[in-house]
Amino acid sequence: MSNPTGNPWPEPTATLRGVRLHAGWLDRPAQEALVADLRAVIAAAPLFSPMTAWGRPMSVRMTSAGRFGWYSDRRGYRYVDRHPSGLPWPPIPESALAIWRALGGATREPECCLLNWYGPEARMGLHQDRDEADFAQPVLSVSLGDDGLFRIGGHNRGGPSDRVWLRSGDVLVMGGGARLLFHGIDRIAPGTSTLLPAPGRINLTLRVVT
Ligand code: SIN
Ligand code: MN
């Protein structure tokens, strides 16, 4: 993994409402290596479309690696220790753990690496990440493939929000006072990246669950 600033300190390139953005943290070879590792994750734990509590499938397809995977159905959102196939989730790739260790500033190792796949029409509505037990641990998110329009708000759903385009190789860290901010993806811009063989975006989020 490269640090384009050449600076050993993980200083963000920008801060949005306390969310630390490391734009271009992964160079192209590091992005390709991570995608290769994610292919192995998807082969072991195929993507699926979680159901919302309202009984509609989410537009984003998902899978996970690690001790826990994120799951949703009519009973609600939760972490589970198995893929819907009944098999345990595959381990979190070392390439993803290395990003957490470099930028997370965390005292614990991640227990879930959620992989979100956005096709050209997919989006993710405003939400908080609050299914975890220890909010002192950050959430780290990695963008791969086409650009995604990230929306970041406050601690209430209705308040003002800002938007920023996340590009392939960008890493966001939501920690400290920014850990529970509302956020989502308004849309992606299909065809803006050549990393993936088809239009779309992958987002990884690394989290401590327990
Ligand atoms: C998420 O909040 O789970 C995903 C955010 C993103 O796709 O960048
Ligand atoms: Mn989230």
mmCIF file of C-alpha atoms and ligand atoms in Angstrom:
data_model
loop_
_atom_site.group_PDB
_atom_site.id
_atom_site.type_symbol
_atom_site.label_atom_id
_atom_site.label_comp_id
_atom_site.label_asym_id
_atom_site.label_seq_id
_atom_site.Cartn_x
_atom_site.Cartn_y
_atom_site.Cartn_z
ATOM 1 C CA MET A 1 0.000 0.000 0.000
ATOM 2 C CA SER A 2 1.354 3.415 -0.831
ATOM 3 C CA ASN A 3 0.935 6.706 0.887
ATOM 4 C CA PRO A 4 0.941 9.315 -1.880
ATOM 5 C CA THR A 5 1.980 12.106 0.457
ATOM 6 C CA GLY A 6 5.126 10.216 1.395
ATOM 7 C CA ASN A 7 4.259 11.266 4.924
ATOM 8 C CA PRO A 8 4.454 8.549 7.575
ATOM 9 C CA TRP A 9 1.699 10.175 9.604
ATOM 10 C CA PRO A 10 -1.808 9.299 8.527
ATOM 11 C CA GLU A 11 -2.945 12.906 8.176
ATOM 12 C CA PRO A 12 -6.151 13.186 6.160
ATOM 13 C CA THR A 13 -6.239 15.124 2.893
ATOM 14 C CA ALA A 14 -9.522 16.686 4.037
ATOM 15 C CA THR A 15 -11.928 16.584 6.971
ATOM 16 C CA LEU A 16 -15.691 16.732 6.442
ATOM 17 C CA ARG A 17 -17.722 17.283 9.604
ATOM 18 C CA GLY A 18 -14.991 15.384 11.458
ATOM 19 C CA VAL A 19 -14.855 12.491 8.969
ATOM 20 C CA ARG A 20 -11.251 12.027 7.836
ATOM 21 C CA LEU A 21 -10.807 11.632 4.072
ATOM 22 C CA HIS A 22 -7.590 10.095 2.757
ATOM 23 C CA ALA A 23 -8.040 10.818 -0.944
ATOM 24 C CA GLY A 24 -6.054 8.488 -3.193
ATOM 25 C CA TRP A 25 -4.646 6.470 -0.289
ATOM 26 C CA LEU A 26 -4.510 3.305 -2.419
ATOM 27 C CA ASP A 27 -2.601 3.601 -5.674
ATOM 28 C CA ARG A 28 -3.696 1.615 -8.709
ATOM 29 C CA PRO A 29 -1.604 -1.523 -7.998
ATOM 30 C CA ALA A 30 -2.876 -1.573 -4.399
ATOM 31 C CA GLN A 31 -6.463 -1.204 -5.645
ATOM 32 C CA GLU A 32 -5.955 -4.098 -8.083
ATOM 33 C CA ALA A 33 -4.471 -6.307 -5.364
ATOM 34 C CA LEU A 34 -7.382 -5.525 -3.045
ATOM 35 C CA VAL A 35 -9.932 -6.302 -5.787
ATOM 36 C CA ALA A 36 -8.219 -9.662 -6.405
ATOM 37 C CA ASP A 37 -8.557 -10.481 -2.702
ATOM 38 C CA LEU A 38 -12.213 -9.423 -2.780
ATOM 39 C CA ARG A 39 -12.892 -11.759 -5.704
ATOM 40 C CA ALA A 40 -11.831 -14.614 -3.435
ATOM 41 C CA VAL A 41 -14.160 -13.316 -0.699
ATOM 42 C CA ILE A 42 -17.090 -13.183 -3.153
ATOM 43 C CA ALA A 43 -16.274 -16.694 -4.451
ATOM 44 C CA ALA A 44 -16.492 -18.046 -0.878
ATOM 45 C CA ALA A 45 -19.419 -15.846 0.203
ATOM 46 C CA PRO A 46 -21.485 -14.787 -2.843
ATOM 47 C CA LEU A 47 -23.136 -11.372 -3.016
ATOM 48 C CA PHE A 48 -26.793 -11.284 -1.993
ATOM 49 C CA SER A 49 -29.520 -8.610 -1.852
ATOM 50 C CA PRO A 50 -30.535 -8.009 1.777
ATOM 51 C CA MET A 51 -34.209 -7.290 2.460
ATOM 52 C CA THR A 52 -35.111 -4.087 4.198
ATOM 53 C CA ALA A 53 -37.385 -4.197 7.234
ATOM 54 C CA TRP A 54 -40.079 -2.997 4.796
ATOM 55 C CA GLY A 55 -39.742 -6.186 2.759
ATOM 56 C CA ARG A 56 -38.057 -4.656 -0.292
ATOM 57 C CA PRO A 57 -34.605 -5.767 -1.477
ATOM 58 C CA MET A 58 -31.856 -3.159 -1.045
ATOM 59 C CA SER A 59 -30.417 -1.837 -4.338
ATOM 60 C CA VAL A 60 -26.896 -2.518 -3.033
ATOM 61 C CA ARG A 61 -25.741 -6.151 -3.056
ATOM 62 C CA MET A 62 -23.596 -7.275 -0.140
ATOM 63 C CA THR A 63 -21.419 -9.865 1.444
ATOM 64 C CA SER A 64 -18.957 -9.865 4.328
ATOM 65 C CA ALA A 65 -15.655 -11.195 5.587
ATOM 66 C CA GLY A 66 -14.583 -11.644 9.182
ATOM 67 C CA ARG A 67 -16.094 -13.054 12.343
ATOM 68 C CA PHE A 68 -19.396 -11.282 11.673
ATOM 69 C CA GLY A 69 -21.295 -10.211 8.600
ATOM 70 C CA TRP A 70 -23.977 -7.584 8.362
ATOM 71 C CA TYR A 71 -27.423 -8.925 7.555
ATOM 72 C CA SER A 72 -30.898 -7.534 7.119
ATOM 73 C CA ASP A 73 -34.341 -9.006 6.659
ATOM 74 C CA ARG A 74 -37.858 -8.309 7.909
ATOM 75 C CA ARG A 75 -36.651 -8.905 11.467
ATOM 76 C CA GLY A 76 -34.303 -5.948 11.114
ATOM 77 C CA TYR A 77 -30.597 -5.186 10.845
ATOM 78 C CA ARG A 78 -28.037 -7.245 12.709
ATOM 79 C CA TYR A 79 -24.673 -8.976 12.598
ATOM 80 C CA VAL A 80 -24.661 -12.734 12.030
ATOM 81 C CA ASP A 81 -21.797 -15.234 12.109
ATOM 82 C CA ARG A 82 -22.748 -17.014 8.865
ATOM 83 C CA HIS A 83 -23.437 -16.264 5.233
ATOM 84 C CA PRO A 84 -27.035 -17.100 4.173
ATOM 85 C CA SER A 85 -25.574 -20.326 2.680
ATOM 86 C CA GLY A 86 -24.861 -21.491 6.251
ATOM 87 C CA LEU A 87 -21.081 -21.286 5.833
ATOM 88 C CA PRO A 88 -18.948 -19.027 8.051
ATOM 89 C CA TRP A 89 -17.754 -15.768 6.466
ATOM 90 C CA PRO A 90 -14.257 -15.955 4.934
ATOM 91 C CA PRO A 91 -11.434 -14.166 6.790
ATOM 92 C CA ILE A 92 -10.812 -10.460 6.235
ATOM 93 C CA PRO A 93 -8.055 -10.155 3.601
ATOM 94 C CA GLU A 94 -4.672 -8.996 4.865
ATOM 95 C CA SER A 95 -4.751 -6.186 2.270
ATOM 96 C CA ALA A 96 -7.847 -4.742 3.961
ATOM 97 C CA LEU A 97 -6.479 -5.233 7.495
ATOM 98 C CA ALA A 98 -3.367 -3.282 6.488
ATOM 99 C CA ILE A 99 -5.494 -0.200 5.685
ATOM 100 C CA TRP A 100 -7.204 -0.425 9.083
ATOM 101 C CA ARG A 101 -3.850 -0.689 10.859
ATOM 102 C CA ALA A 102 -2.431 2.268 8.940
ATOM 103 C CA LEU A 103 -5.380 4.653 9.213
ATOM 104 C CA GLY A 104 -7.918 3.438 11.758
ATOM 105 C CA GLY A 105 -6.026 4.665 14.816
ATOM 106 C CA ALA A 106 -7.845 1.830 16.534
ATOM 107 C CA THR A 107 -6.903 -0.267 19.516
ATOM 108 C CA ARG A 108 -8.848 -3.301 18.304
ATOM 109 C CA GLU A 109 -8.878 -5.336 15.105
ATOM 110 C CA PRO A 110 -11.946 -5.246 12.852
ATOM 111 C CA GLU A 111 -14.447 -8.082 13.189
ATOM 112 C CA CYS A 112 -16.427 -7.324 10.059
ATOM 113 C CA CYS A 113 -15.480 -6.261 6.570
ATOM 114 C CA LEU A 114 -18.749 -5.489 4.799
ATOM 115 C CA LEU A 115 -18.515 -5.449 1.006
ATOM 116 C CA ASN A 116 -21.157 -3.333 -0.741
ATOM 117 C CA TRP A 117 -21.575 -3.691 -4.505
ATOM 118 C CA TYR A 118 -23.261 -0.747 -6.254
ATOM 119 C CA GLY A 119 -24.513 -1.360 -9.773
ATOM 120 C CA PRO A 120 -25.175 1.754 -11.894
ATOM 121 C CA GLU A 121 -28.590 2.397 -10.290
ATOM 122 C CA ALA A 122 -27.765 1.510 -6.707
ATOM 123 C CA ARG A 123 -27.750 3.963 -3.840
ATOM 124 C CA MET A 124 -27.726 3.891 -0.062
ATOM 125 C CA GLY A 125 -30.100 6.027 1.962
ATOM 126 C CA LEU A 126 -29.005 8.171 4.911
ATOM 127 C CA HIS A 127 -28.325 6.041 7.975
ATOM 128 C CA GLN A 128 -26.117 5.774 11.054
ATOM 129 C CA ASP A 129 -23.800 2.814 11.682
ATOM 130 C CA ARG A 130 -25.054 1.897 15.135
ATOM 131 C CA ASP A 131 -25.408 -1.893 15.211
ATOM 132 C CA GLU A 132 -21.976 -2.178 16.879
ATOM 133 C CA ALA A 133 -21.312 -2.348 20.638
ATOM 134 C CA ASP A 134 -18.214 -0.131 20.952
ATOM 135 C CA PHE A 135 -18.609 3.330 19.408
ATOM 136 C CA ALA A 136 -15.066 4.204 20.545
ATOM 137 C CA GLN A 137 -13.895 2.114 17.581
ATOM 138 C CA PRO A 138 -13.983 3.833 14.180
ATOM 139 C CA VAL A 139 -15.642 2.742 10.964
ATOM 140 C CA LEU A 140 -13.226 2.757 8.038
ATOM 141 C CA SER A 141 -14.518 2.784 4.483
ATOM 142 C CA VAL A 142 -12.666 2.120 1.215
ATOM 143 C CA SER A 143 -13.960 3.098 -2.243
ATOM 144 C CA LEU A 144 -13.098 1.092 -5.373
ATOM 145 C CA GLY A 145 -14.300 1.503 -8.950
ATOM 146 C CA ASP A 146 -16.716 4.189 -10.118
ATOM 147 C CA ASP A 147 -17.116 7.460 -8.235
ATOM 148 C CA GLY A 148 -19.765 7.580 -5.519
ATOM 149 C CA LEU A 149 -21.515 10.719 -4.259
ATOM 150 C CA PHE A 150 -21.211 10.493 -0.478
ATOM 151 C CA ARG A 151 -23.571 12.507 1.711
ATOM 152 C CA ILE A 152 -22.583 13.329 5.260
ATOM 153 C CA GLY A 153 -24.964 14.936 7.733
ATOM 154 C CA GLY A 154 -25.221 15.397 11.475
ATOM 155 C CA HIS A 155 -26.617 13.417 14.366
ATOM 156 C CA ASN A 156 -30.216 13.841 13.232
ATOM 157 C CA ARG A 157 -31.663 12.656 9.960
ATOM 158 C CA GLY A 158 -33.246 15.951 8.918
ATOM 159 C CA GLY A 159 -30.365 18.410 9.410
ATOM 160 C CA PRO A 160 -28.003 19.981 6.881
ATOM 161 C CA SER A 161 -25.571 17.769 5.007
ATOM 162 C CA ASP A 162 -22.581 18.033 2.682
ATOM 163 C CA ARG A 163 -21.659 15.951 -0.340
ATOM 164 C CA VAL A 164 -18.341 14.787 -1.719
ATOM 165 C CA TRP A 165 -17.449 12.490 -4.597
ATOM 166 C CA LEU A 166 -15.499 9.456 -3.374
ATOM 167 C CA ARG A 167 -13.092 8.059 -5.951
ATOM 168 C CA SER A 168 -11.359 4.744 -6.367
ATOM 169 C CA GLY A 169 -8.632 4.373 -3.747
ATOM 170 C CA ASP A 170 -10.112 6.895 -1.313
ATOM 171 C CA VAL A 171 -10.392 5.907 2.355
ATOM 172 C CA LEU A 172 -12.735 7.527 4.913
ATOM 173 C CA VAL A 173 -12.435 7.184 8.668
ATOM 174 C CA MET A 174 -15.496 7.903 10.795
ATOM 175 C CA GLY A 175 -14.282 8.013 14.372
ATOM 176 C CA GLY A 176 -14.535 10.064 17.561
ATOM 177 C CA GLY A 177 -17.271 12.669 17.306
ATOM 178 C CA ALA A 178 -17.920 11.680 13.672
ATOM 179 C CA ARG A 179 -18.554 7.999 14.443
ATOM 180 C CA LEU A 180 -22.352 8.283 14.501
ATOM 181 C CA LEU A 181 -23.000 10.878 11.802
ATOM 182 C CA PHE A 182 -25.750 10.159 9.296
ATOM 183 C CA HIS A 183 -24.327 9.258 5.886
ATOM 184 C CA GLY A 184 -25.253 7.596 2.620
ATOM 185 C CA ILE A 185 -24.535 7.353 -1.105
ATOM 186 C CA ASP A 186 -26.835 9.467 -3.310
ATOM 187 C CA ARG A 187 -25.684 7.844 -6.545
ATOM 188 C CA ILE A 188 -22.676 6.562 -8.391
ATOM 189 C CA ALA A 189 -21.243 7.841 -11.682
ATOM 190 C CA PRO A 190 -21.029 4.751 -13.917
ATOM 191 C CA GLY A 191 -18.009 4.560 -16.181
ATOM 192 C CA THR A 192 -15.760 6.976 -14.257
ATOM 193 C CA SER A 193 -13.211 4.293 -13.318
ATOM 194 C CA THR A 194 -11.479 1.541 -15.294
ATOM 195 C CA LEU A 195 -10.638 -0.557 -12.213
ATOM 196 C CA LEU A 196 -13.542 -2.991 -12.437
ATOM 197 C CA PRO A 197 -14.554 -4.940 -15.565
ATOM 198 C CA ALA A 198 -18.133 -3.591 -15.496
ATOM 199 C CA PRO A 199 -19.651 -0.267 -14.399
ATOM 200 C CA GLY A 200 -20.139 -0.187 -10.655
ATOM 201 C CA ARG A 201 -18.609 0.593 -7.318
ATOM 202 C CA ILE A 202 -17.344 -1.471 -4.414
ATOM 203 C CA ASN A 203 -17.305 -0.055 -0.916
ATOM 204 C CA LEU A 204 -15.687 -1.860 1.989
ATOM 205 C CA THR A 205 -16.458 -0.934 5.556
ATOM 206 C CA LEU A 206 -14.330 -2.307 8.352
ATOM 207 C CA ARG A 207 -15.841 -2.331 11.845
ATOM 208 C CA VAL A 208 -15.393 -3.701 15.332
ATOM 209 C CA VAL A 209 -18.732 -5.329 16.184
ATOM 210 C CA THR A 210 -18.560 -6.528 19.825
HETATM 211 C C1 SIN B 1 -22.066 2.435 4.090
HETATM 212 O O1 SIN B 1 -22.339 3.420 4.754
HETATM 213 O O2 SIN B 1 -22.275 1.282 4.525
HETATM 214 C C2 SIN B 1 -21.478 2.555 2.722
HETATM 215 C C3 SIN B 1 -20.935 3.896 2.385
HETATM 216 C C4 SIN B 1 -20.304 3.902 1.012
HETATM 217 O O3 SIN B 1 -20.709 3.112 0.152
HETATM 218 O O4 SIN B 1 -19.383 4.694 0.770
HETATM 219 MN MN MN B 2 -22.826 3.177 6.861
#
